[in-house]
PDB file of C-alpha atoms and ligand atoms in Angstrom:
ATOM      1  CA  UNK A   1      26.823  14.899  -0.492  1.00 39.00           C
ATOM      2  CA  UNK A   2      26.076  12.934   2.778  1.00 49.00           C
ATOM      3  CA  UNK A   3      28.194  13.769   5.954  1.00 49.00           C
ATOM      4  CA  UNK A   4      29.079  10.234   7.491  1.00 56.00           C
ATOM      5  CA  UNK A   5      26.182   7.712   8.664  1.00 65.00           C
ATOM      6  CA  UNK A   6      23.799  10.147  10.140  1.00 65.00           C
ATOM      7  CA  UNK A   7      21.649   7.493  11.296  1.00 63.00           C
ATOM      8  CA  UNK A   8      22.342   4.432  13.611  1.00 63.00           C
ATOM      9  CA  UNK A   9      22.109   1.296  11.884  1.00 66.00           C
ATOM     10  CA  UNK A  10      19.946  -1.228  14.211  1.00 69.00           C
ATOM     11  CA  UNK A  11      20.563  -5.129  13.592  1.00 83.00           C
ATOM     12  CA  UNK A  12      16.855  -6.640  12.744  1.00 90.00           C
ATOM     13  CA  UNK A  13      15.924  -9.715  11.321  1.00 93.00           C
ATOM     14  CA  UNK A  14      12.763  -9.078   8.982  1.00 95.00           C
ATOM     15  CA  UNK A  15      11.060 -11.598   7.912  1.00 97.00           C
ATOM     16  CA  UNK A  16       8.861 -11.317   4.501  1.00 97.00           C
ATOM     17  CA  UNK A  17       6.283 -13.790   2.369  1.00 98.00           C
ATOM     18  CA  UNK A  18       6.090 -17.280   4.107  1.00 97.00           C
ATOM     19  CA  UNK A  19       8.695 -16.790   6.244  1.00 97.00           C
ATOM     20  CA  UNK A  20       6.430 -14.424   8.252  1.00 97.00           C
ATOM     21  CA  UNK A  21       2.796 -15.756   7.491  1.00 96.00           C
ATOM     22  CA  UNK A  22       2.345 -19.153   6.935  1.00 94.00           C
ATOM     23  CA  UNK A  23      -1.435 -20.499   6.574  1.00 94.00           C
ATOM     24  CA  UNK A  24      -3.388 -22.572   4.439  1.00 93.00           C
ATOM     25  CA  UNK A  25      -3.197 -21.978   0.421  1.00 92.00           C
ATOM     26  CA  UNK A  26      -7.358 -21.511   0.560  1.00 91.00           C
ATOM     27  CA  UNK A  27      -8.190 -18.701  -1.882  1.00 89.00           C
ATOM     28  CA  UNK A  28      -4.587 -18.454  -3.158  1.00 93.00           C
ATOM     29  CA  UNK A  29      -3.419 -15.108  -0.899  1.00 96.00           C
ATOM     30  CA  UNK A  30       0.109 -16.495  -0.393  1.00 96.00           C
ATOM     31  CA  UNK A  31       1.705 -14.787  -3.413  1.00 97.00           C
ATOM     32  CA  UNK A  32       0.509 -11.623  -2.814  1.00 96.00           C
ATOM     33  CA  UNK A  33       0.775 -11.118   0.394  1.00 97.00           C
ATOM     34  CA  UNK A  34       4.156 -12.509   0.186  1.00 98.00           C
ATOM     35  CA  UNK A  35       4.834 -10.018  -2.848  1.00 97.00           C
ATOM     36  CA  UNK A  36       3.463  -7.022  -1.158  1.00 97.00           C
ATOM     37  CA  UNK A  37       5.872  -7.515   2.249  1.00 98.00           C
ATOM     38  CA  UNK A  38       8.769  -7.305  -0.311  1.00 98.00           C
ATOM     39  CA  UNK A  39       7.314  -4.331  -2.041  1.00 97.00           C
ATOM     40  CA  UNK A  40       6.297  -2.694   1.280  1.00 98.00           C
ATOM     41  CA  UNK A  41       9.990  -3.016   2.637  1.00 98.00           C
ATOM     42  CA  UNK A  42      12.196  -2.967  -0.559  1.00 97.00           C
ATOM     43  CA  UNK A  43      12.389   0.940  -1.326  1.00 97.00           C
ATOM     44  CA  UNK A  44      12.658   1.160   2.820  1.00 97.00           C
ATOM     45  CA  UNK A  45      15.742  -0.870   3.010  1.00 95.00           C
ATOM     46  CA  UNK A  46      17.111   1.428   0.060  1.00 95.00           C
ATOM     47  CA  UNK A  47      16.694   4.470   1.920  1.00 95.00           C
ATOM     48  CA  UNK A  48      17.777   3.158   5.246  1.00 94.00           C
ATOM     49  CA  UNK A  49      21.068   1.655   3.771  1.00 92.00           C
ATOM     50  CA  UNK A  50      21.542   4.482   1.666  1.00 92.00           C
ATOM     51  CA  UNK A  51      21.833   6.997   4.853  1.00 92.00           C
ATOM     52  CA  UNK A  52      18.572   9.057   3.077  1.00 93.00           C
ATOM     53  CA  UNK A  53      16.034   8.009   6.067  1.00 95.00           C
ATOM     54  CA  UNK A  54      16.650   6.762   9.743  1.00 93.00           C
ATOM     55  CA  UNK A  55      16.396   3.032  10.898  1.00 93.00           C
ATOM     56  CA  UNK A  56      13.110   3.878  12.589  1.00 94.00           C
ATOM     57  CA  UNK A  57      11.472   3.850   9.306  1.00 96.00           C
ATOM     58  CA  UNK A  58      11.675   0.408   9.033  1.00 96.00           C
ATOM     59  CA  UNK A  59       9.658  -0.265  12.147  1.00 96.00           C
ATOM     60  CA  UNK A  60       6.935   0.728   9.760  1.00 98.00           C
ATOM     61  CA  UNK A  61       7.395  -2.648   7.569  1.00 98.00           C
ATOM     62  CA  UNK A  62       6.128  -4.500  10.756  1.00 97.00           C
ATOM     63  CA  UNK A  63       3.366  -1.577  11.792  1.00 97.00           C
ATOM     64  CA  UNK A  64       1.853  -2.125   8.382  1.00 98.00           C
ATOM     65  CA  UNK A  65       2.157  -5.828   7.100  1.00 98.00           C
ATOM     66  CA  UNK A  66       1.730  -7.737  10.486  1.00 98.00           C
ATOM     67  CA  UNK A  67      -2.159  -6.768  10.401  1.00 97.00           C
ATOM     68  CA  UNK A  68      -2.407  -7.271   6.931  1.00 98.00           C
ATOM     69  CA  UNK A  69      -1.244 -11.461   7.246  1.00 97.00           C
ATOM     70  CA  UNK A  70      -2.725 -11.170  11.033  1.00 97.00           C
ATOM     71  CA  UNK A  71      -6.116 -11.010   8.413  1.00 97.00           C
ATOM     72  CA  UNK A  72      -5.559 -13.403   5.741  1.00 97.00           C
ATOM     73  CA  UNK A  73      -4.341 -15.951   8.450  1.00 97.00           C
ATOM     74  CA  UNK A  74      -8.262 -15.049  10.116  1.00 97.00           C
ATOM     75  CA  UNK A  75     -10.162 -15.431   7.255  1.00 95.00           C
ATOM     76  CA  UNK A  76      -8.707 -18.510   5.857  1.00 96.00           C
ATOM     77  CA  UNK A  77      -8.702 -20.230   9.179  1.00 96.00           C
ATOM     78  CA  UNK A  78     -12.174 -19.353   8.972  1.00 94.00           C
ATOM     79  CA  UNK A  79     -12.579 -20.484   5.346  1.00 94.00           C
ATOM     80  CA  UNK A  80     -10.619 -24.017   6.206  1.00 94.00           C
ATOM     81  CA  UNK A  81     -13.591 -23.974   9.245  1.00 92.00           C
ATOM     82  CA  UNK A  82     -16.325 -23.774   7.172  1.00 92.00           C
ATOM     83  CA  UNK A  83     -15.038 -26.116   4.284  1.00 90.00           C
ATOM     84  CA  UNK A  84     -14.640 -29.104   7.111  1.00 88.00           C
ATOM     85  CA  UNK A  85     -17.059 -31.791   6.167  1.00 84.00           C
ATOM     86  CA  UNK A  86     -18.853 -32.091   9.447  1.00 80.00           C
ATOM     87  CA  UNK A  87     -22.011 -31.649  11.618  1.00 80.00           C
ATOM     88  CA  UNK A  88     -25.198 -29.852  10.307  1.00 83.00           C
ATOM     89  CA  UNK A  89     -24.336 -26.290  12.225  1.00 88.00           C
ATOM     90  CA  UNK A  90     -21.048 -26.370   9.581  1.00 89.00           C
ATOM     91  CA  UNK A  91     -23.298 -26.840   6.789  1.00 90.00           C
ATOM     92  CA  UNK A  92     -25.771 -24.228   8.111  1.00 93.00           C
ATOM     93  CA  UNK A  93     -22.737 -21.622   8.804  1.00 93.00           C
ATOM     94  CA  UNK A  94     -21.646 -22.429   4.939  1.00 93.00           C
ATOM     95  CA  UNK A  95     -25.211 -21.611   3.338  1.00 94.00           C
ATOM     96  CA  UNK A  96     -25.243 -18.368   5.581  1.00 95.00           C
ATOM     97  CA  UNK A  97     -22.053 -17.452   4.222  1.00 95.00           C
ATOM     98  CA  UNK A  98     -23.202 -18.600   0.665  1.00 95.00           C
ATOM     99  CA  UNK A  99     -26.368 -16.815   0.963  1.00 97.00           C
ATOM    100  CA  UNK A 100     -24.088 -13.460   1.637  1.00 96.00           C
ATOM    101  CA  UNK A 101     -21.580 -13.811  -0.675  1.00 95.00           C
ATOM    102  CA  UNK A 102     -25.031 -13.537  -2.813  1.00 97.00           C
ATOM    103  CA  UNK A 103     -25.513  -9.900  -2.266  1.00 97.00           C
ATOM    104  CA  UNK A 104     -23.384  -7.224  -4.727  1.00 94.00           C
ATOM    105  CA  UNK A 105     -21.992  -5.148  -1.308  1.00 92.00           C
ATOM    106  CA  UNK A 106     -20.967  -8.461   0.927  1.00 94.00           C
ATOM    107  CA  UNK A 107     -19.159  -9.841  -2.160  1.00 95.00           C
ATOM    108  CA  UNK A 108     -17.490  -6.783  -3.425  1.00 93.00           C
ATOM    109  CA  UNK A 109     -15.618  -6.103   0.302  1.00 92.00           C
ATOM    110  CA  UNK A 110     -15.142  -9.812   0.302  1.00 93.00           C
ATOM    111  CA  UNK A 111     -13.651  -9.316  -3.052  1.00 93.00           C
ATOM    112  CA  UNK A 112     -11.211  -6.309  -2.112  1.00 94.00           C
ATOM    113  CA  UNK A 113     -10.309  -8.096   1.377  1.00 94.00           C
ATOM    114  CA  UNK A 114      -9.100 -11.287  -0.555  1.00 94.00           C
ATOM    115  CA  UNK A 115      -7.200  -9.432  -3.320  1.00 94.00           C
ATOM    116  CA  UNK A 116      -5.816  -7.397  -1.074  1.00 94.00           C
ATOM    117  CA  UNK A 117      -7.244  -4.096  -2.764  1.00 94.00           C
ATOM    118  CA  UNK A 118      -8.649  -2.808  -0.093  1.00 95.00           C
ATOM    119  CA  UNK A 119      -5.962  -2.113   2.420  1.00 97.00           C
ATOM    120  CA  UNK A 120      -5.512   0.414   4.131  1.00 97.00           C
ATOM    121  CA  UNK A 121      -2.363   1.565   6.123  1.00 98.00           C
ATOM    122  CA  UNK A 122      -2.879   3.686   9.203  1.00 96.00           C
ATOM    123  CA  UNK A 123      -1.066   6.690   8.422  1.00 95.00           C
ATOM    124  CA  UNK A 124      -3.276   9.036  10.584  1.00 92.00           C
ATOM    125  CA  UNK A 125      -6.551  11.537   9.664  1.00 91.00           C
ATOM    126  CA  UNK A 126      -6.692  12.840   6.170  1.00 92.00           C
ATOM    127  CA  UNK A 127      -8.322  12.084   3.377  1.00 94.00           C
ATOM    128  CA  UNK A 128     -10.243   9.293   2.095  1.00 94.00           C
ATOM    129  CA  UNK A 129      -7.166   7.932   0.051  1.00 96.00           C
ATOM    130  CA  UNK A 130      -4.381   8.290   2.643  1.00 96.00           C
ATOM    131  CA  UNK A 131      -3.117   4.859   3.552  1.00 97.00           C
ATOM    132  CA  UNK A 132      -4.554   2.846   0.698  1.00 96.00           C
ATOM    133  CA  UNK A 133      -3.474   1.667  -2.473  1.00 95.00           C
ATOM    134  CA  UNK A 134      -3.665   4.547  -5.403  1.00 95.00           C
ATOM    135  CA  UNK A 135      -5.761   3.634  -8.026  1.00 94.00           C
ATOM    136  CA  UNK A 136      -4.593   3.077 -11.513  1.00 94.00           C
ATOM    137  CA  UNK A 137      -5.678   6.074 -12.709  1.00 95.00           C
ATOM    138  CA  UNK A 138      -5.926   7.086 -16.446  1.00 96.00           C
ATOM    139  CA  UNK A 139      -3.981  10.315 -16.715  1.00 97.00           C
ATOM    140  CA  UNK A 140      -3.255  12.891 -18.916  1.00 96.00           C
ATOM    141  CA  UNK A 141       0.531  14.049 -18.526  1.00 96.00           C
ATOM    142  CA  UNK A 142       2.174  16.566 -21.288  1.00 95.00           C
ATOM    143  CA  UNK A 143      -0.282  15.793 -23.699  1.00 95.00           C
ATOM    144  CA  UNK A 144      -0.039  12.138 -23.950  1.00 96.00           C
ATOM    145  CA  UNK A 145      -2.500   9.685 -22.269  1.00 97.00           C
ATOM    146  CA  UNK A 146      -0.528   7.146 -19.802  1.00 96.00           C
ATOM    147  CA  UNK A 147      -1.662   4.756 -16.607  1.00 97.00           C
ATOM    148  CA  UNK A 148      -0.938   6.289 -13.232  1.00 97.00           C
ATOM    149  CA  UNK A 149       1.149   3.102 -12.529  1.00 96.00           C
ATOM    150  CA  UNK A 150       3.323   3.441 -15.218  1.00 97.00           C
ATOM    151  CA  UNK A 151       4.654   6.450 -13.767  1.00 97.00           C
ATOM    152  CA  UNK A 152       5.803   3.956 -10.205  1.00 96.00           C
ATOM    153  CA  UNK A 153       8.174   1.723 -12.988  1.00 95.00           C
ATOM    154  CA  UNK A 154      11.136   3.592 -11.589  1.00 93.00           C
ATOM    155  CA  UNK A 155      10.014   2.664  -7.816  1.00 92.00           C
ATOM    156  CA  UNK A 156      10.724   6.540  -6.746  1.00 94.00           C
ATOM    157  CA  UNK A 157       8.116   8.026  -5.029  1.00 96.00           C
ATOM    158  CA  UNK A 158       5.706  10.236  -7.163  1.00 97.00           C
ATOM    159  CA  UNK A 159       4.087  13.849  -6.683  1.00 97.00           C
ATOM    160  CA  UNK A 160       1.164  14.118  -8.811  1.00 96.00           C
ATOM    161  CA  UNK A 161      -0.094  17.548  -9.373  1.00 95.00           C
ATOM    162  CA  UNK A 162      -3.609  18.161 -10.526  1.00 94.00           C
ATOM    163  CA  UNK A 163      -3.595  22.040  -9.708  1.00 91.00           C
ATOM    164  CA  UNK A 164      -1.633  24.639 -11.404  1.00 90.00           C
ATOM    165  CA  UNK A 165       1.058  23.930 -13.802  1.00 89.00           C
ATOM    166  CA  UNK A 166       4.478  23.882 -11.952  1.00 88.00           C
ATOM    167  CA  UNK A 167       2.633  25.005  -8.841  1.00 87.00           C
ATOM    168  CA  UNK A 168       4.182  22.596  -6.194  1.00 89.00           C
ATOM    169  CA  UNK A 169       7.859  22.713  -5.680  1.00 87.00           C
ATOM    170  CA  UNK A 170       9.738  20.115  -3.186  1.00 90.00           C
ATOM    171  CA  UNK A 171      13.155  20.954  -4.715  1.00 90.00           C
ATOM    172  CA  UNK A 172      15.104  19.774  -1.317  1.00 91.00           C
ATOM    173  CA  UNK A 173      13.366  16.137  -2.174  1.00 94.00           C
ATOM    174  CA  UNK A 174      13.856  16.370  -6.150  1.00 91.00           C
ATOM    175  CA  UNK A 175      16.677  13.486  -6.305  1.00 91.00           C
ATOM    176  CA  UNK A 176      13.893  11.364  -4.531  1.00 92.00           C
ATOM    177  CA  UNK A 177      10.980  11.901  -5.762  1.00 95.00           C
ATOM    178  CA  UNK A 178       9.278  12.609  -9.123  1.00 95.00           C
ATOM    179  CA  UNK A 179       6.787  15.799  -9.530  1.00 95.00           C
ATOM    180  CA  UNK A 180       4.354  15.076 -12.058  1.00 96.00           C
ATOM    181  CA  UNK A 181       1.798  17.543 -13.048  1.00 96.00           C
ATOM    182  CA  UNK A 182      -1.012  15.562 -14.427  1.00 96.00           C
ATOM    183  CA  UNK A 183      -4.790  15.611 -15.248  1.00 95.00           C
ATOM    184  CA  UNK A 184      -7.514  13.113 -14.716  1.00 95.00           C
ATOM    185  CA  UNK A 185     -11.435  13.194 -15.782  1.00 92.00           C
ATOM    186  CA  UNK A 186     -13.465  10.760 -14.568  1.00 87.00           C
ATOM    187  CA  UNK A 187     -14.000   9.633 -10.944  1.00 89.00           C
ATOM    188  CA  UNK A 188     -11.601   8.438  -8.395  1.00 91.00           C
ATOM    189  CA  UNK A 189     -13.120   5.301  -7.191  1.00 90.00           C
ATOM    190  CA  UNK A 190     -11.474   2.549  -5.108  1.00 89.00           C
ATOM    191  CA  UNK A 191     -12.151  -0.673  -4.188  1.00 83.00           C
ATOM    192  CA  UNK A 192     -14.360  -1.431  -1.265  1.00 80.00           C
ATOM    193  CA  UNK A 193     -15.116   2.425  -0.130  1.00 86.00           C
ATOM    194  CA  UNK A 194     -16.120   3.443  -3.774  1.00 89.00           C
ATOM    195  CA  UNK A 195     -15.867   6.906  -5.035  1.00 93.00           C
ATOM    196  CA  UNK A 196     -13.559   9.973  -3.066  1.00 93.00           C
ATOM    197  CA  UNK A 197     -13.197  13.040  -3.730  1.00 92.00           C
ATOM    198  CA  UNK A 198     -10.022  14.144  -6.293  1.00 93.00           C
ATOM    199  CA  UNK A 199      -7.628  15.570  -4.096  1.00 94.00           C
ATOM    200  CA  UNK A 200      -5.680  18.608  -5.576  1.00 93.00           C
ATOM    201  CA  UNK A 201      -2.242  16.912  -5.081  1.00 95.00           C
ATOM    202  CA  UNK A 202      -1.202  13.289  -4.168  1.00 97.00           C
ATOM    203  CA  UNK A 203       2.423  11.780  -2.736  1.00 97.00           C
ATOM    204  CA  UNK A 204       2.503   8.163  -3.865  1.00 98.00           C
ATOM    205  CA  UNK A 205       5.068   5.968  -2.478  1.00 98.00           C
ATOM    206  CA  UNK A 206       7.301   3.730  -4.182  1.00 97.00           C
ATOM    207  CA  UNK A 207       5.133   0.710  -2.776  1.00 97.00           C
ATOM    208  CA  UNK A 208       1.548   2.344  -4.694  1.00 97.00           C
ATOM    209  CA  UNK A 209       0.079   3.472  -1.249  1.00 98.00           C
ATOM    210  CA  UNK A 210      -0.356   7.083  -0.685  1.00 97.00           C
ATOM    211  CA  UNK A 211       1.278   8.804   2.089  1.00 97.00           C
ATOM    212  CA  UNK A 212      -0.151  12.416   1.572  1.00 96.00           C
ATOM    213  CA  UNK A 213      -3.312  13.865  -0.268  1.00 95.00           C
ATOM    214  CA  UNK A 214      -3.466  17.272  -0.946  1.00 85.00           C
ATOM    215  CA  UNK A 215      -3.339  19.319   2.347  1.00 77.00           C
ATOM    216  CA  UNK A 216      -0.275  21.394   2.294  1.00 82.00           C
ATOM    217  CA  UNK A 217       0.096  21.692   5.865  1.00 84.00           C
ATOM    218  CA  UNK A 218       1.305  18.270   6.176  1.00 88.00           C
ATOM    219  CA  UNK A 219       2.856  17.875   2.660  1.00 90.00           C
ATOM    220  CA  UNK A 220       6.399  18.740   4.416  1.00 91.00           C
ATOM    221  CA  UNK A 221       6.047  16.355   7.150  1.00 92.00           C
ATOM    222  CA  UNK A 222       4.824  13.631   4.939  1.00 95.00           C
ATOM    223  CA  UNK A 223       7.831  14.101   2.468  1.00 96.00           C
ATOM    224  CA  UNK A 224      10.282  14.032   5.894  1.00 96.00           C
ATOM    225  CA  UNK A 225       8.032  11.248   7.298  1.00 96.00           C
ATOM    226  CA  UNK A 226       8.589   8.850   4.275  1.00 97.00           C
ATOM    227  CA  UNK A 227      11.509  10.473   2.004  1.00 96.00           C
ATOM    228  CA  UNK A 228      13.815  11.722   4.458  1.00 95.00           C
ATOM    229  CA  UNK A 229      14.869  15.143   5.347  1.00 93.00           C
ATOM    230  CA  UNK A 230      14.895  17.717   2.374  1.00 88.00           C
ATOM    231  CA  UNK A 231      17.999  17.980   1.013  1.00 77.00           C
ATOM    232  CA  UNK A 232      19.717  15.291   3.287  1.00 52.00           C
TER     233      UNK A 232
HETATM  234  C1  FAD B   1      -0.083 -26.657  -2.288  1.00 85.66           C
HETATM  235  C2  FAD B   1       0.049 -25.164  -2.284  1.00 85.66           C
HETATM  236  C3  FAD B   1      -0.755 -24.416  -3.131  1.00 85.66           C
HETATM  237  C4  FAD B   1      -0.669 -23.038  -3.139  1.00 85.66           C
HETATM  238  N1  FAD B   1      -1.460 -22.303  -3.976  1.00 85.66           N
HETATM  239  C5  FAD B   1      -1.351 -20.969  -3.997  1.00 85.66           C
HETATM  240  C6  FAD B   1      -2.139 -20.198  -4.893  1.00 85.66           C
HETATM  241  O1  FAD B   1      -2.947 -20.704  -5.682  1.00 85.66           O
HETATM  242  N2  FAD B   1      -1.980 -18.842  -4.882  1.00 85.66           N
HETATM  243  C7  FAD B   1      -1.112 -18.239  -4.030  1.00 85.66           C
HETATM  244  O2  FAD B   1      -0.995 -17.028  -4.063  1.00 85.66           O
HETATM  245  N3  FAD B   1      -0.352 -18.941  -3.185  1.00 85.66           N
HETATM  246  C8  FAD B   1      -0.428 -20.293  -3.142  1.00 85.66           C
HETATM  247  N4  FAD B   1       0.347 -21.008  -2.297  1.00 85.66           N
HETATM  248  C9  FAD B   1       1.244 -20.286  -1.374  1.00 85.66           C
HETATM  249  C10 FAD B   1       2.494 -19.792  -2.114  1.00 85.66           C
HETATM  250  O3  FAD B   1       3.101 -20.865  -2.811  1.00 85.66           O
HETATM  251  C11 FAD B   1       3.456 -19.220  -1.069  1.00 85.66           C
HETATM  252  O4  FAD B   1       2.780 -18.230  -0.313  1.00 85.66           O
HETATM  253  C12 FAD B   1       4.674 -18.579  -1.724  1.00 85.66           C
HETATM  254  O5  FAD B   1       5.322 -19.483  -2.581  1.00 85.66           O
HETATM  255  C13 FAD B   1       5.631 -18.115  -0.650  1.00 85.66           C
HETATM  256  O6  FAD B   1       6.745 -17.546  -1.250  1.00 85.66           O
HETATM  257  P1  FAD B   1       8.021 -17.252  -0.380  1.00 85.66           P
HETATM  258  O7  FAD B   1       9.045 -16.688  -1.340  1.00 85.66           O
HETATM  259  O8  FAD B   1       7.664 -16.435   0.817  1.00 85.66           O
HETATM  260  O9  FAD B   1       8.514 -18.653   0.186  1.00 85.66           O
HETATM  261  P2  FAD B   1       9.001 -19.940  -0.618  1.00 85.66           P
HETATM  262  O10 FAD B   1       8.347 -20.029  -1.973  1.00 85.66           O
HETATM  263  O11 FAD B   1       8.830 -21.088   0.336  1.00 85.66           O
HETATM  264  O12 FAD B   1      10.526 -19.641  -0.887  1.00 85.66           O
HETATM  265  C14 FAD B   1      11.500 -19.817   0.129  1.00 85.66           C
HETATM  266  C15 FAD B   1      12.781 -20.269  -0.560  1.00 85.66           C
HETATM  267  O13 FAD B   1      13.826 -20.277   0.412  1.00 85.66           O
HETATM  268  C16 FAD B   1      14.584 -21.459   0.223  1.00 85.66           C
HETATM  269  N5  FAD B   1      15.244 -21.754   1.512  1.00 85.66           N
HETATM  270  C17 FAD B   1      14.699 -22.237   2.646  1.00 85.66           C
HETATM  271  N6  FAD B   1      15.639 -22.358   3.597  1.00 85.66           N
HETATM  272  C18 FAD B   1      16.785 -21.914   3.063  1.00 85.66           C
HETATM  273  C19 FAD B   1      18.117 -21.768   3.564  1.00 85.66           C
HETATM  274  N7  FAD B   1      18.434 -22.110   4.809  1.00 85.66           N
HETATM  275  N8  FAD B   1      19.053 -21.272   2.735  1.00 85.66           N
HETATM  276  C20 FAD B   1      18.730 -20.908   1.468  1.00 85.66           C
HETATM  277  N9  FAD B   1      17.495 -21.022   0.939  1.00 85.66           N
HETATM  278  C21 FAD B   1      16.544 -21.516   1.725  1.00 85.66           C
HETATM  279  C22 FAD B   1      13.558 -22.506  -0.173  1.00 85.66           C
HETATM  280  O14 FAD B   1      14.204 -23.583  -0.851  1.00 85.66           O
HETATM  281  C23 FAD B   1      12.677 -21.713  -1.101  1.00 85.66           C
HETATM  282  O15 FAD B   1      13.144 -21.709  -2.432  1.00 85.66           O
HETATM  283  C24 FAD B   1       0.270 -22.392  -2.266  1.00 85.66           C
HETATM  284  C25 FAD B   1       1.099 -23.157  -1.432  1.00 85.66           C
HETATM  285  C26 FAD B   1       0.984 -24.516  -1.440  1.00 85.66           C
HETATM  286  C27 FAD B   1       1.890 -25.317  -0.551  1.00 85.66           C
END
């Protein structure tokens, strides 16, 4: 049971989708940045209202999304540049560009930066997965075959455990988060950086973006970091 409002409440205005980013509709990246702002902050209002985590993790909506529209408002100012009928250097700059877009590894980050797959949150060293979105992995879980994101339908964070059996226990978090022990084959491979290795143990926020990856040292402080105190 909670004790009062542990936390002070801060009055913010946050601002989300167009509101907050508003640039040209070149290579349609409204929508989902838009949709992503109100994912990234949703479950961090929830907790903040809800007394489970302090005000100050809401200053994380702005570290994280401001870069990501500071980037789609760069690259389709540049796009509107280089579609501007024009001089002969414009022309040039578009066949360069063209000639780029050509070649498989240009295209593919181009790809991931315009879908937004490839971002990447700074949440500190670790590894390779910390920060960005979690793949959609195929998993086995109890026997049955399901889609990693399935398991996020419930927008709680998730625990996947791909060591021993019952061998991770975060009981003061368990009315937050989900432990799932599950098992996965093939290779974990995102967009834009390719294949990483499989971490032993993954915390997946309720957003899809992974805030720990298997080194146990920091597993408490990630849990605290993004979930709240244990048992709060
Ligand atoms: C021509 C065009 C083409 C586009 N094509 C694409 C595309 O192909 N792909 C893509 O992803 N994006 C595209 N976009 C961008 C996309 O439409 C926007 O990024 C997206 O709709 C923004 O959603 P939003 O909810 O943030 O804002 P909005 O959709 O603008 O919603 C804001 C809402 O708030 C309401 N409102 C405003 N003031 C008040 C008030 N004072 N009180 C109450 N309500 C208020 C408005 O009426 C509106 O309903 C395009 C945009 C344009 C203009």
């Amino acid at each position: 049971m909670r004790r009062g409002r542990p936390y002070p409440i801060a009055k913010r205005v946050l601002l989300a989708g167009d509101a907050a980013h508003i640039h040209h509709s070149v290579g349609g990246q409204g929508l989902n940045t838009g949709l992503q702002d109100a994912v990234n902050l949703g479950w961090k209002l929830a907790q903040v209202i809800k007394d489970i985590s302090p005000d100050s993790l809401l200053d994380t909506y702005h570290t994280e999304r401001h870069p990501v529209a500071a980037r789609v408002l760069r690259n389709t100012r540049a796009q509107i540049a280089l579609l501007r009928r024009g001089d002969d250097g414009r022309k040039a700059a578009r066949d360069v560009v063209a000639e780029l877009l050509a070649m498989d590894e240009p295209r593919k980050r181009f790809g991931a930066m315009m879908s937004g797959l490839d971002i990447h949150y700074d949440l500190g060293e670790g590894h390779a997965l910390l920060g960005r979105r979690m793949p959609d992995l195929d998993l086995m879980v109890d026997g049955q075959k399901l889609r990693l994101f399935t398991l996020l339908h419930s927008a709680r964070g998730v625990l996947l455990n791909f060591g021993k059996r019952g061998g991770i226990d975060i009981a003061p978090w368990a009315d937050r988060i989900k432990v799932v022990d599950a098992d996965h084959d093939g290779a974990w491979e995102l967009p834009a950086i390719g294949e990483v290795a499989a971490p032993k143990a993954v915390l997946v926020r309720p957003d899809g973006h992974v805030a720990w990856a298997g080194d146990e040292s920091q597993r408490g402080l990630a849990l605290t970091r993004w979930f709240g105190p244990g048992g709060a």
